[in-house]
């Protein structure tokens, strides 16, 4: 442990509930969502419900972007007024320019920037959120910035970040898959299952048939080896799912694995705009040294 106090900053795409952010004094920087109707700050000015309704009603392509470097710089300076050092636990650099923009902010800060550390999580949403919580817990316990970063580096491969989408329409709309793949998914009632692997979004598998059955199978397959899962905490993070669907997910999880804590969180507008409605993930941490 070290003597210096370390403050933690996250991005809104970690999708953590406000209660956790408040508990650990985690500051948040917000992504930008651009639509045909204007440019909005995620969470503050636009929500997942807003963007999904806009796109479902025939709105054009939406585009999300990382906060500019000056936003990161302002956040770092604010946090450094309270802490000796700061760690930003960032969304994967493979899918966003946030890491790059944050690094530019550090450079612009000169010597003061030496007190700021940027960590590339290789994850998004509450997969990233798990790592933010870990960093905050270690910081609260008095660990040094270097030790926290080392622990997070070890944790990267242990986080399971997967999602199932009802269809491939939004993924195609935002250029994440081809129109050919979208048409195949539509024709055969195929529901893509995506995962974060080595910092990139890849197709993990598919579920076929009606969505309710596919969603339940996704949960059971994801949690098929409960002995290989750290049962401390699980997140259900969703975009545009009904209460009925969320309750079904809870029941399926409880039937598979006895987690100590289960959090249900809504995905940010940034995340939601890329995946579409009726998308959800079951996100957890694997037991140490286990790959599923």
PDB file of C-alpha atoms in Angstrom:
ATOM      1  CA  UNK A   1       0.000   0.000   0.000  1.00  0.00           C
ATOM      2  CA  UNK A   2       1.030   3.604  -0.480  1.00  0.00           C
ATOM      3  CA  UNK A   3       0.506   6.877   1.309  1.00  0.00           C
ATOM      4  CA  UNK A   4      -0.861   8.798  -1.650  1.00  0.00           C
ATOM      5  CA  UNK A   5      -4.607   9.003  -2.111  1.00  0.00           C
ATOM      6  CA  UNK A   6      -5.810   7.879  -5.529  1.00  0.00           C
ATOM      7  CA  UNK A   7      -9.021   9.141  -7.156  1.00  0.00           C
ATOM      8  CA  UNK A   8     -10.921   7.172  -9.786  1.00  0.00           C
ATOM      9  CA  UNK A   9     -12.604   8.524 -12.919  1.00  0.00           C
ATOM     10  CA  UNK A  10     -14.858   6.542 -15.250  1.00  0.00           C
ATOM     11  CA  UNK A  11     -16.766   7.192 -18.449  1.00  0.00           C
ATOM     12  CA  UNK A  12     -20.547   7.078 -18.671  1.00  0.00           C
ATOM     13  CA  UNK A  13     -20.291   3.953 -20.837  1.00  0.00           C
ATOM     14  CA  UNK A  14     -19.378   1.951 -17.706  1.00  0.00           C
ATOM     15  CA  UNK A  15     -23.167   1.938 -17.072  1.00  0.00           C
ATOM     16  CA  UNK A  16     -22.737   1.813 -13.290  1.00  0.00           C
ATOM     17  CA  UNK A  17     -25.623   2.867 -11.026  1.00  0.00           C
ATOM     18  CA  UNK A  18     -25.326   6.258  -9.365  1.00  0.00           C
ATOM     19  CA  UNK A  19     -25.278   4.592  -5.930  1.00  0.00           C
ATOM     20  CA  UNK A  20     -21.946   2.905  -6.684  1.00  0.00           C
ATOM     21  CA  UNK A  21     -20.443   6.027  -8.259  1.00  0.00           C
ATOM     22  CA  UNK A  22     -21.414   8.004  -5.156  1.00  0.00           C
ATOM     23  CA  UNK A  23     -20.214   5.350  -2.697  1.00  0.00           C
ATOM     24  CA  UNK A  24     -16.675   5.416  -4.099  1.00  0.00           C
ATOM     25  CA  UNK A  25     -16.537   9.090  -5.183  1.00  0.00           C
ATOM     26  CA  UNK A  26     -16.099   8.073  -8.821  1.00  0.00           C
ATOM     27  CA  UNK A  27     -16.298  11.031 -11.203  1.00  0.00           C
ATOM     28  CA  UNK A  28     -17.743  10.499 -14.681  1.00  0.00           C
ATOM     29  CA  UNK A  29     -17.017  11.964 -18.099  1.00  0.00           C
ATOM     30  CA  UNK A  30     -19.705  11.800 -20.753  1.00  0.00           C
ATOM     31  CA  UNK A  31     -19.666  10.680 -24.358  1.00  0.00           C
ATOM     32  CA  UNK A  32     -21.302  12.665 -27.162  1.00  0.00           C
ATOM     33  CA  UNK A  33     -24.242  11.342 -29.209  1.00  0.00           C
ATOM     34  CA  UNK A  34     -24.992  12.972 -32.553  1.00  0.00           C
ATOM     35  CA  UNK A  35     -28.239  12.485 -34.474  1.00  0.00           C
ATOM     36  CA  UNK A  36     -30.019  14.278 -37.305  1.00  0.00           C
ATOM     37  CA  UNK A  37     -31.668  16.477 -34.694  1.00  0.00           C
ATOM     38  CA  UNK A  38     -28.548  17.671 -32.883  1.00  0.00           C
ATOM     39  CA  UNK A  39     -25.534  16.893 -30.704  1.00  0.00           C
ATOM     40  CA  UNK A  40     -26.162  15.736 -27.136  1.00  0.00           C
ATOM     41  CA  UNK A  41     -24.212  14.844 -24.016  1.00  0.00           C
ATOM     42  CA  UNK A  42     -24.911  11.232 -23.079  1.00  0.00           C
ATOM     43  CA  UNK A  43     -26.891  10.762 -19.845  1.00  0.00           C
ATOM     44  CA  UNK A  44     -27.255  14.489 -19.173  1.00  0.00           C
ATOM     45  CA  UNK A  45     -29.042  15.460 -22.407  1.00  0.00           C
ATOM     46  CA  UNK A  46     -30.006  12.148 -24.010  1.00  0.00           C
ATOM     47  CA  UNK A  47     -30.904   8.729 -22.634  1.00  0.00           C
ATOM     48  CA  UNK A  48     -31.097   5.216 -24.041  1.00  0.00           C
ATOM     49  CA  UNK A  49     -34.887   5.569 -24.263  1.00  0.00           C
ATOM     50  CA  UNK A  50     -34.540   8.782 -26.306  1.00  0.00           C
ATOM     51  CA  UNK A  51     -32.115   7.342 -28.833  1.00  0.00           C
ATOM     52  CA  UNK A  52     -33.968   4.032 -29.240  1.00  0.00           C
ATOM     53  CA  UNK A  53     -37.276   5.823 -29.805  1.00  0.00           C
ATOM     54  CA  UNK A  54     -35.648   8.154 -32.314  1.00  0.00           C
ATOM     55  CA  UNK A  55     -34.155   5.296 -34.321  1.00  0.00           C
ATOM     56  CA  UNK A  56     -37.227   3.057 -34.068  1.00  0.00           C
ATOM     57  CA  UNK A  57     -39.345   5.921 -35.427  1.00  0.00           C
ATOM     58  CA  UNK A  58     -37.175   6.069 -38.533  1.00  0.00           C
ATOM     59  CA  UNK A  59     -34.469   8.455 -37.426  1.00  0.00           C
ATOM     60  CA  UNK A  60     -31.236   8.480 -39.384  1.00  0.00           C
ATOM     61  CA  UNK A  61     -27.927   7.014 -38.381  1.00  0.00           C
ATOM     62  CA  UNK A  62     -26.749   8.026 -34.926  1.00  0.00           C
ATOM     63  CA  UNK A  63     -23.099   8.481 -34.091  1.00  0.00           C
ATOM     64  CA  UNK A  64     -21.394   8.417 -30.731  1.00  0.00           C
ATOM     65  CA  UNK A  65     -17.993   9.895 -30.001  1.00  0.00           C
ATOM     66  CA  UNK A  66     -15.588  10.053 -27.101  1.00  0.00           C
ATOM     67  CA  UNK A  67     -15.308  13.197 -24.983  1.00  0.00           C
ATOM     68  CA  UNK A  68     -12.772  15.664 -26.442  1.00  0.00           C
ATOM     69  CA  UNK A  69      -9.407  16.007 -24.733  1.00  0.00           C
ATOM     70  CA  UNK A  70     -10.349  19.286 -23.033  1.00  0.00           C
ATOM     71  CA  UNK A  71     -13.228  17.529 -21.232  1.00  0.00           C
ATOM     72  CA  UNK A  72     -10.811  14.921 -19.904  1.00  0.00           C
ATOM     73  CA  UNK A  73      -8.350  17.613 -18.885  1.00  0.00           C
ATOM     74  CA  UNK A  74     -11.012  19.478 -16.913  1.00  0.00           C
ATOM     75  CA  UNK A  75     -12.049  16.250 -15.185  1.00  0.00           C
ATOM     76  CA  UNK A  76      -8.444  15.387 -14.312  1.00  0.00           C
ATOM     77  CA  UNK A  77      -7.714  18.828 -12.878  1.00  0.00           C
ATOM     78  CA  UNK A  78     -10.893  18.755 -10.808  1.00  0.00           C
ATOM     79  CA  UNK A  79     -10.055  15.324  -9.387  1.00  0.00           C
ATOM     80  CA  UNK A  80      -6.445  16.307  -8.660  1.00  0.00           C
ATOM     81  CA  UNK A  81      -7.740  19.079  -6.430  1.00  0.00           C
ATOM     82  CA  UNK A  82      -8.880  16.330  -4.037  1.00  0.00           C
ATOM     83  CA  UNK A  83      -6.439  13.487  -4.691  1.00  0.00           C
ATOM     84  CA  UNK A  84      -2.690  13.052  -5.097  1.00  0.00           C
ATOM     85  CA  UNK A  85      -3.067  10.866  -8.186  1.00  0.00           C
ATOM     86  CA  UNK A  86      -5.878   9.970 -10.569  1.00  0.00           C
ATOM     87  CA  UNK A  87      -6.687   6.855 -12.594  1.00  0.00           C
ATOM     88  CA  UNK A  88      -9.091   6.906 -15.528  1.00  0.00           C
ATOM     89  CA  UNK A  89     -10.413   3.395 -16.194  1.00  0.00           C
ATOM     90  CA  UNK A  90     -11.301   3.760 -19.863  1.00  0.00           C
ATOM     91  CA  UNK A  91     -13.444   1.893 -22.381  1.00  0.00           C
ATOM     92  CA  UNK A  92     -11.416  -0.288 -24.763  1.00  0.00           C
ATOM     93  CA  UNK A  93      -9.133   1.719 -27.030  1.00  0.00           C
ATOM     94  CA  UNK A  94      -9.966  -0.745 -29.834  1.00  0.00           C
ATOM     95  CA  UNK A  95     -13.511   0.617 -30.156  1.00  0.00           C
ATOM     96  CA  UNK A  96     -13.244   4.255 -29.096  1.00  0.00           C
ATOM     97  CA  UNK A  97     -10.907   7.251 -29.286  1.00  0.00           C
ATOM     98  CA  UNK A  98     -11.461   7.971 -25.591  1.00  0.00           C
ATOM     99  CA  UNK A  99      -8.103   6.505 -24.550  1.00  0.00           C
ATOM    100  CA  UNK A 100      -6.328   8.585 -27.208  1.00  0.00           C
ATOM    101  CA  UNK A 101      -8.174  11.758 -26.199  1.00  0.00           C
ATOM    102  CA  UNK A 102      -7.427  11.181 -22.534  1.00  0.00           C
ATOM    103  CA  UNK A 103      -3.739  10.734 -23.333  1.00  0.00           C
ATOM    104  CA  UNK A 104      -3.744  14.042 -25.225  1.00  0.00           C
ATOM    105  CA  UNK A 105      -5.180  15.688 -22.122  1.00  0.00           C
ATOM    106  CA  UNK A 106      -2.393  14.239 -19.979  1.00  0.00           C
ATOM    107  CA  UNK A 107       0.233  15.575 -22.384  1.00  0.00           C
ATOM    108  CA  UNK A 108      -1.370  19.024 -22.379  1.00  0.00           C
ATOM    109  CA  UNK A 109      -1.182  19.107 -18.572  1.00  0.00           C
ATOM    110  CA  UNK A 110       2.629  19.035 -18.530  1.00  0.00           C
ATOM    111  CA  UNK A 111       4.178  18.042 -15.199  1.00  0.00           C
ATOM    112  CA  UNK A 112       0.783  17.836 -13.542  1.00  0.00           C
ATOM    113  CA  UNK A 113      -0.139  15.149 -16.041  1.00  0.00           C
ATOM    114  CA  UNK A 114       2.417  12.844 -14.412  1.00  0.00           C
ATOM    115  CA  UNK A 115      -0.112  12.390 -11.619  1.00  0.00           C
ATOM    116  CA  UNK A 116      -2.728  11.043 -14.042  1.00  0.00           C
ATOM    117  CA  UNK A 117      -2.833   7.426 -15.227  1.00  0.00           C
ATOM    118  CA  UNK A 118      -4.983   6.133 -18.105  1.00  0.00           C
ATOM    119  CA  UNK A 119      -5.906   2.443 -18.035  1.00  0.00           C
ATOM    120  CA  UNK A 120      -7.229   0.691 -21.139  1.00  0.00           C
ATOM    121  CA  UNK A 121      -9.779  -1.782 -19.776  1.00  0.00           C
ATOM    122  CA  UNK A 122     -10.384  -3.706 -23.046  1.00  0.00           C
ATOM    123  CA  UNK A 123     -14.075  -3.771 -22.031  1.00  0.00           C
ATOM    124  CA  UNK A 124     -17.259  -1.705 -22.237  1.00  0.00           C
ATOM    125  CA  UNK A 125     -20.518  -1.246 -20.319  1.00  0.00           C
ATOM    126  CA  UNK A 126     -20.607  -2.986 -16.934  1.00  0.00           C
ATOM    127  CA  UNK A 127     -17.733  -5.260 -17.964  1.00  0.00           C
ATOM    128  CA  UNK A 128     -15.794  -2.009 -17.747  1.00  0.00           C
ATOM    129  CA  UNK A 129     -17.894  -1.236 -14.663  1.00  0.00           C
ATOM    130  CA  UNK A 130     -16.548  -4.286 -12.834  1.00  0.00           C
ATOM    131  CA  UNK A 131     -13.037  -2.941 -13.341  1.00  0.00           C
ATOM    132  CA  UNK A 132     -13.998   0.567 -12.231  1.00  0.00           C
ATOM    133  CA  UNK A 133     -15.383  -0.878  -8.991  1.00  0.00           C
ATOM    134  CA  UNK A 134     -12.215  -2.905  -8.429  1.00  0.00           C
ATOM    135  CA  UNK A 135     -10.058   0.190  -8.922  1.00  0.00           C
ATOM    136  CA  UNK A 136     -12.230   2.199  -6.540  1.00  0.00           C
ATOM    137  CA  UNK A 137     -12.136  -0.497  -3.864  1.00  0.00           C
ATOM    138  CA  UNK A 138      -8.359  -0.724  -4.038  1.00  0.00           C
ATOM    139  CA  UNK A 139      -8.024   3.054  -3.960  1.00  0.00           C
ATOM    140  CA  UNK A 140     -10.284   3.252  -0.923  1.00  0.00           C
ATOM    141  CA  UNK A 141      -8.127   0.621   0.776  1.00  0.00           C
ATOM    142  CA  UNK A 142      -5.068   2.818   0.243  1.00  0.00           C
ATOM    143  CA  UNK A 143      -3.284   1.005  -2.578  1.00  0.00           C
ATOM    144  CA  UNK A 144      -0.917   2.976  -4.817  1.00  0.00           C
ATOM    145  CA  UNK A 145      -1.781   3.864  -8.398  1.00  0.00           C
ATOM    146  CA  UNK A 146       0.847   1.455  -9.728  1.00  0.00           C
ATOM    147  CA  UNK A 147      -0.539  -1.412  -7.650  1.00  0.00           C
ATOM    148  CA  UNK A 148      -4.108  -0.672  -8.719  1.00  0.00           C
ATOM    149  CA  UNK A 149      -3.125  -0.654 -12.386  1.00  0.00           C
ATOM    150  CA  UNK A 150      -1.235  -3.937 -11.969  1.00  0.00           C
ATOM    151  CA  UNK A 151      -4.322  -5.514 -10.386  1.00  0.00           C
ATOM    152  CA  UNK A 152      -6.529  -4.244 -13.204  1.00  0.00           C
ATOM    153  CA  UNK A 153      -4.114  -5.626 -15.793  1.00  0.00           C
ATOM    154  CA  UNK A 154      -4.463  -9.058 -14.191  1.00  0.00           C
ATOM    155  CA  UNK A 155      -8.241  -8.677 -14.158  1.00  0.00           C
ATOM    156  CA  UNK A 156      -8.671  -7.943 -17.882  1.00  0.00           C
ATOM    157  CA  UNK A 157      -8.945 -11.559 -18.972  1.00  0.00           C
ATOM    158  CA  UNK A 158     -11.221 -12.489 -16.073  1.00  0.00           C
ATOM    159  CA  UNK A 159     -14.082 -10.167 -16.999  1.00  0.00           C
ATOM    160  CA  UNK A 160     -16.892 -11.662 -19.091  1.00  0.00           C
ATOM    161  CA  UNK A 161     -18.558  -9.013 -21.266  1.00  0.00           C
ATOM    162  CA  UNK A 162     -21.224 -10.490 -23.563  1.00  0.00           C
ATOM    163  CA  UNK A 163     -24.556  -9.337 -24.982  1.00  0.00           C
ATOM    164  CA  UNK A 164     -27.404 -10.792 -26.989  1.00  0.00           C
ATOM    165  CA  UNK A 165     -29.354  -8.638 -29.460  1.00  0.00           C
ATOM    166  CA  UNK A 166     -32.863  -9.300 -30.743  1.00  0.00           C
ATOM    167  CA  UNK A 167     -31.753  -8.678 -34.304  1.00  0.00           C
ATOM    168  CA  UNK A 168     -28.857  -7.300 -36.314  1.00  0.00           C
ATOM    169  CA  UNK A 169     -30.617  -4.185 -37.633  1.00  0.00           C
ATOM    170  CA  UNK A 170     -28.920  -1.609 -35.405  1.00  0.00           C
ATOM    171  CA  UNK A 171     -25.542  -3.339 -35.669  1.00  0.00           C
ATOM    172  CA  UNK A 172     -25.796  -3.022 -39.449  1.00  0.00           C
ATOM    173  CA  UNK A 173     -27.162   0.514 -39.277  1.00  0.00           C
ATOM    174  CA  UNK A 174     -24.061   1.633 -37.413  1.00  0.00           C
ATOM    175  CA  UNK A 175     -21.601  -0.255 -39.577  1.00  0.00           C
ATOM    176  CA  UNK A 176     -20.720  -3.001 -37.093  1.00  0.00           C
ATOM    177  CA  UNK A 177     -21.856  -5.812 -39.429  1.00  0.00           C
ATOM    178  CA  UNK A 178     -22.675  -6.044 -43.140  1.00  0.00           C
ATOM    179  CA  UNK A 179     -26.147  -5.836 -44.652  1.00  0.00           C
ATOM    180  CA  UNK A 180     -25.720  -9.404 -45.920  1.00  0.00           C
ATOM    181  CA  UNK A 181     -25.283 -10.672 -42.363  1.00  0.00           C
ATOM    182  CA  UNK A 182     -28.258  -8.565 -41.253  1.00  0.00           C
ATOM    183  CA  UNK A 183     -30.512 -10.107 -43.925  1.00  0.00           C
ATOM    184  CA  UNK A 184     -29.411 -13.632 -43.016  1.00  0.00           C
ATOM    185  CA  UNK A 185     -30.137 -12.976 -39.335  1.00  0.00           C
ATOM    186  CA  UNK A 186     -33.582 -11.609 -40.206  1.00  0.00           C
ATOM    187  CA  UNK A 187     -34.501 -14.461 -42.542  1.00  0.00           C
ATOM    188  CA  UNK A 188     -33.623 -17.205 -40.068  1.00  0.00           C
ATOM    189  CA  UNK A 189     -34.595 -15.526 -36.744  1.00  0.00           C
ATOM    190  CA  UNK A 190     -30.947 -15.409 -35.709  1.00  0.00           C
ATOM    191  CA  UNK A 191     -30.023 -13.434 -32.601  1.00  0.00           C
ATOM    192  CA  UNK A 192     -26.303 -12.488 -32.472  1.00  0.00           C
ATOM    193  CA  UNK A 193     -24.356 -12.954 -29.246  1.00  0.00           C
ATOM    194  CA  UNK A 194     -21.439 -10.533 -29.017  1.00  0.00           C
ATOM    195  CA  UNK A 195     -18.472 -10.483 -26.676  1.00  0.00           C
ATOM    196  CA  UNK A 196     -15.452  -8.351 -25.906  1.00  0.00           C
ATOM    197  CA  UNK A 197     -12.313 -10.287 -26.835  1.00  0.00           C
ATOM    198  CA  UNK A 198      -8.860  -8.707 -26.698  1.00  0.00           C
ATOM    199  CA  UNK A 199     -10.514  -5.307 -26.616  1.00  0.00           C
ATOM    200  CA  UNK A 200     -12.648  -5.855 -29.727  1.00  0.00           C
ATOM    201  CA  UNK A 201     -16.337  -6.649 -30.255  1.00  0.00           C
ATOM    202  CA  UNK A 202     -16.597 -10.067 -31.901  1.00  0.00           C
ATOM    203  CA  UNK A 203     -19.375 -12.522 -32.677  1.00  0.00           C
ATOM    204  CA  UNK A 204     -19.335 -15.144 -29.928  1.00  0.00           C
ATOM    205  CA  UNK A 205     -22.238 -17.173 -31.270  1.00  0.00           C
ATOM    206  CA  UNK A 206     -25.881 -17.106 -32.263  1.00  0.00           C
ATOM    207  CA  UNK A 207     -29.229 -18.144 -30.841  1.00  0.00           C
ATOM    208  CA  UNK A 208     -32.038 -19.173 -33.208  1.00  0.00           C
ATOM    209  CA  UNK A 209     -35.812 -19.031 -32.783  1.00  0.00           C
ATOM    210  CA  UNK A 210     -38.158 -16.839 -30.800  1.00  0.00           C
ATOM    211  CA  UNK A 211     -36.368 -14.122 -28.844  1.00  0.00           C
ATOM    212  CA  UNK A 212     -37.641 -15.084 -25.371  1.00  0.00           C
ATOM    213  CA  UNK A 213     -36.339 -18.623 -25.734  1.00  0.00           C
ATOM    214  CA  UNK A 214     -33.083 -17.424 -27.281  1.00  0.00           C
ATOM    215  CA  UNK A 215     -32.542 -14.944 -24.439  1.00  0.00           C
ATOM    216  CA  UNK A 216     -33.085 -17.613 -21.795  1.00  0.00           C
ATOM    217  CA  UNK A 217     -30.655 -19.970 -23.531  1.00  0.00           C
ATOM    218  CA  UNK A 218     -28.062 -17.204 -23.723  1.00  0.00           C
ATOM    219  CA  UNK A 219     -28.252 -16.721 -19.942  1.00  0.00           C
ATOM    220  CA  UNK A 220     -27.983 -20.442 -19.220  1.00  0.00           C
ATOM    221  CA  UNK A 221     -25.028 -20.908 -21.593  1.00  0.00           C
ATOM    222  CA  UNK A 222     -23.251 -17.849 -20.197  1.00  0.00           C
ATOM    223  CA  UNK A 223     -23.550 -19.160 -16.635  1.00  0.00           C
ATOM    224  CA  UNK A 224     -23.168 -22.875 -17.409  1.00  0.00           C
ATOM    225  CA  UNK A 225     -20.064 -23.270 -15.202  1.00  0.00           C
ATOM    226  CA  UNK A 226     -20.970 -21.577 -11.890  1.00  0.00           C
ATOM    227  CA  UNK A 227     -17.915 -23.037 -10.146  1.00  0.00           C
ATOM    228  CA  UNK A 228     -15.742 -21.033 -12.524  1.00  0.00           C
ATOM    229  CA  UNK A 229     -17.486 -17.741 -11.746  1.00  0.00           C
ATOM    230  CA  UNK A 230     -16.733 -15.212  -9.020  1.00  0.00           C
ATOM    231  CA  UNK A 231     -20.176 -15.015  -7.428  1.00  0.00           C
ATOM    232  CA  UNK A 232     -19.604 -11.692  -5.685  1.00  0.00           C
ATOM    233  CA  UNK A 233     -21.484  -9.583  -8.230  1.00  0.00           C
ATOM    234  CA  UNK A 234     -23.356  -9.780 -11.538  1.00  0.00           C
ATOM    235  CA  UNK A 235     -24.782  -7.053 -13.737  1.00  0.00           C
ATOM    236  CA  UNK A 236     -27.810  -7.315 -15.977  1.00  0.00           C
ATOM    237  CA  UNK A 237     -27.352  -4.395 -18.349  1.00  0.00           C
ATOM    238  CA  UNK A 238     -30.020  -3.786 -20.946  1.00  0.00           C
ATOM    239  CA  UNK A 239     -31.271  -1.498 -23.702  1.00  0.00           C
ATOM    240  CA  UNK A 240     -34.994  -1.277 -24.390  1.00  0.00           C
ATOM    241  CA  UNK A 241     -36.033  -4.476 -22.619  1.00  0.00           C
ATOM    242  CA  UNK A 242     -39.469  -4.856 -21.015  1.00  0.00           C
ATOM    243  CA  UNK A 243     -39.994  -5.468 -17.300  1.00  0.00           C
ATOM    244  CA  UNK A 244     -41.162  -8.970 -18.237  1.00  0.00           C
ATOM    245  CA  UNK A 245     -37.892  -9.685 -20.035  1.00  0.00           C
ATOM    246  CA  UNK A 246     -35.768  -8.305 -17.183  1.00  0.00           C
ATOM    247  CA  UNK A 247     -37.665 -10.441 -14.656  1.00  0.00           C
ATOM    248  CA  UNK A 248     -37.126 -13.504 -16.846  1.00  0.00           C
ATOM    249  CA  UNK A 249     -33.391 -12.772 -16.944  1.00  0.00           C
ATOM    250  CA  UNK A 250     -33.295 -12.509 -13.152  1.00  0.00           C
ATOM    251  CA  UNK A 251     -35.060 -15.862 -12.763  1.00  0.00           C
ATOM    252  CA  UNK A 252     -32.722 -17.564 -15.204  1.00  0.00           C
ATOM    253  CA  UNK A 253     -29.656 -16.186 -13.421  1.00  0.00           C
ATOM    254  CA  UNK A 254     -30.950 -17.243 -10.011  1.00  0.00           C
ATOM    255  CA  UNK A 255     -31.536 -20.732 -11.383  1.00  0.00           C
ATOM    256  CA  UNK A 256     -27.947 -20.956 -12.615  1.00  0.00           C
ATOM    257  CA  UNK A 257     -25.743 -19.210 -10.080  1.00  0.00           C
ATOM    258  CA  UNK A 258     -26.119 -17.778  -6.566  1.00  0.00           C
ATOM    259  CA  UNK A 259     -24.584 -14.313  -6.822  1.00  0.00           C
ATOM    260  CA  UNK A 260     -24.220 -12.250  -3.646  1.00  0.00           C
ATOM    261  CA  UNK A 261     -25.229  -9.067  -5.493  1.00  0.00           C
ATOM    262  CA  UNK A 262     -27.319  -8.630  -8.633  1.00  0.00           C
ATOM    263  CA  UNK A 263     -27.539  -5.173 -10.203  1.00  0.00           C
ATOM    264  CA  UNK A 264     -29.905  -4.259 -13.027  1.00  0.00           C
ATOM    265  CA  UNK A 265     -28.655  -1.260 -15.014  1.00  0.00           C
ATOM    266  CA  UNK A 266     -29.709   0.544 -18.176  1.00  0.00           C
ATOM    267  CA  UNK A 267     -27.146   0.896 -20.926  1.00  0.00           C
ATOM    268  CA  UNK A 268     -26.061   4.413 -21.810  1.00  0.00           C
ATOM    269  CA  UNK A 269     -27.342   6.117 -24.953  1.00  0.00           C
ATOM    270  CA  UNK A 270     -23.917   5.524 -26.510  1.00  0.00           C
ATOM    271  CA  UNK A 271     -24.099   1.766 -25.969  1.00  0.00           C
ATOM    272  CA  UNK A 272     -27.811   1.543 -26.836  1.00  0.00           C
ATOM    273  CA  UNK A 273     -27.488   3.427 -30.125  1.00  0.00           C
ATOM    274  CA  UNK A 274     -25.106   0.777 -31.426  1.00  0.00           C
ATOM    275  CA  UNK A 275     -26.996  -2.353 -30.361  1.00  0.00           C
ATOM    276  CA  UNK A 276     -30.709  -1.468 -30.524  1.00  0.00           C
ATOM    277  CA  UNK A 277     -33.714  -2.425 -28.379  1.00  0.00           C
ATOM    278  CA  UNK A 278     -34.120  -5.797 -26.696  1.00  0.00           C
ATOM    279  CA  UNK A 279     -30.402  -6.109 -26.113  1.00  0.00           C
ATOM    280  CA  UNK A 280     -28.988  -7.203 -22.783  1.00  0.00           C
ATOM    281  CA  UNK A 281     -25.885  -8.673 -21.253  1.00  0.00           C
ATOM    282  CA  UNK A 282     -25.049 -10.765 -18.204  1.00  0.00           C
ATOM    283  CA  UNK A 283     -21.671  -9.443 -17.071  1.00  0.00           C
ATOM    284  CA  UNK A 284     -19.518 -10.956 -14.353  1.00  0.00           C
ATOM    285  CA  UNK A 285     -15.966 -11.788 -13.330  1.00  0.00           C
ATOM    286  CA  UNK A 286     -14.535 -15.268 -13.722  1.00  0.00           C
ATOM    287  CA  UNK A 287     -12.792 -17.037 -10.888  1.00  0.00           C
ATOM    288  CA  UNK A 288      -9.077 -16.289 -10.811  1.00  0.00           C
ATOM    289  CA  UNK A 289      -7.122 -18.229 -13.406  1.00  0.00           C
ATOM    290  CA  UNK A 290     -10.201 -19.560 -15.221  1.00  0.00           C
ATOM    291  CA  UNK A 291     -11.148 -19.102 -18.853  1.00  0.00           C
ATOM    292  CA  UNK A 292     -14.680 -20.019 -19.908  1.00  0.00           C
TER     293      UNK A 292
END
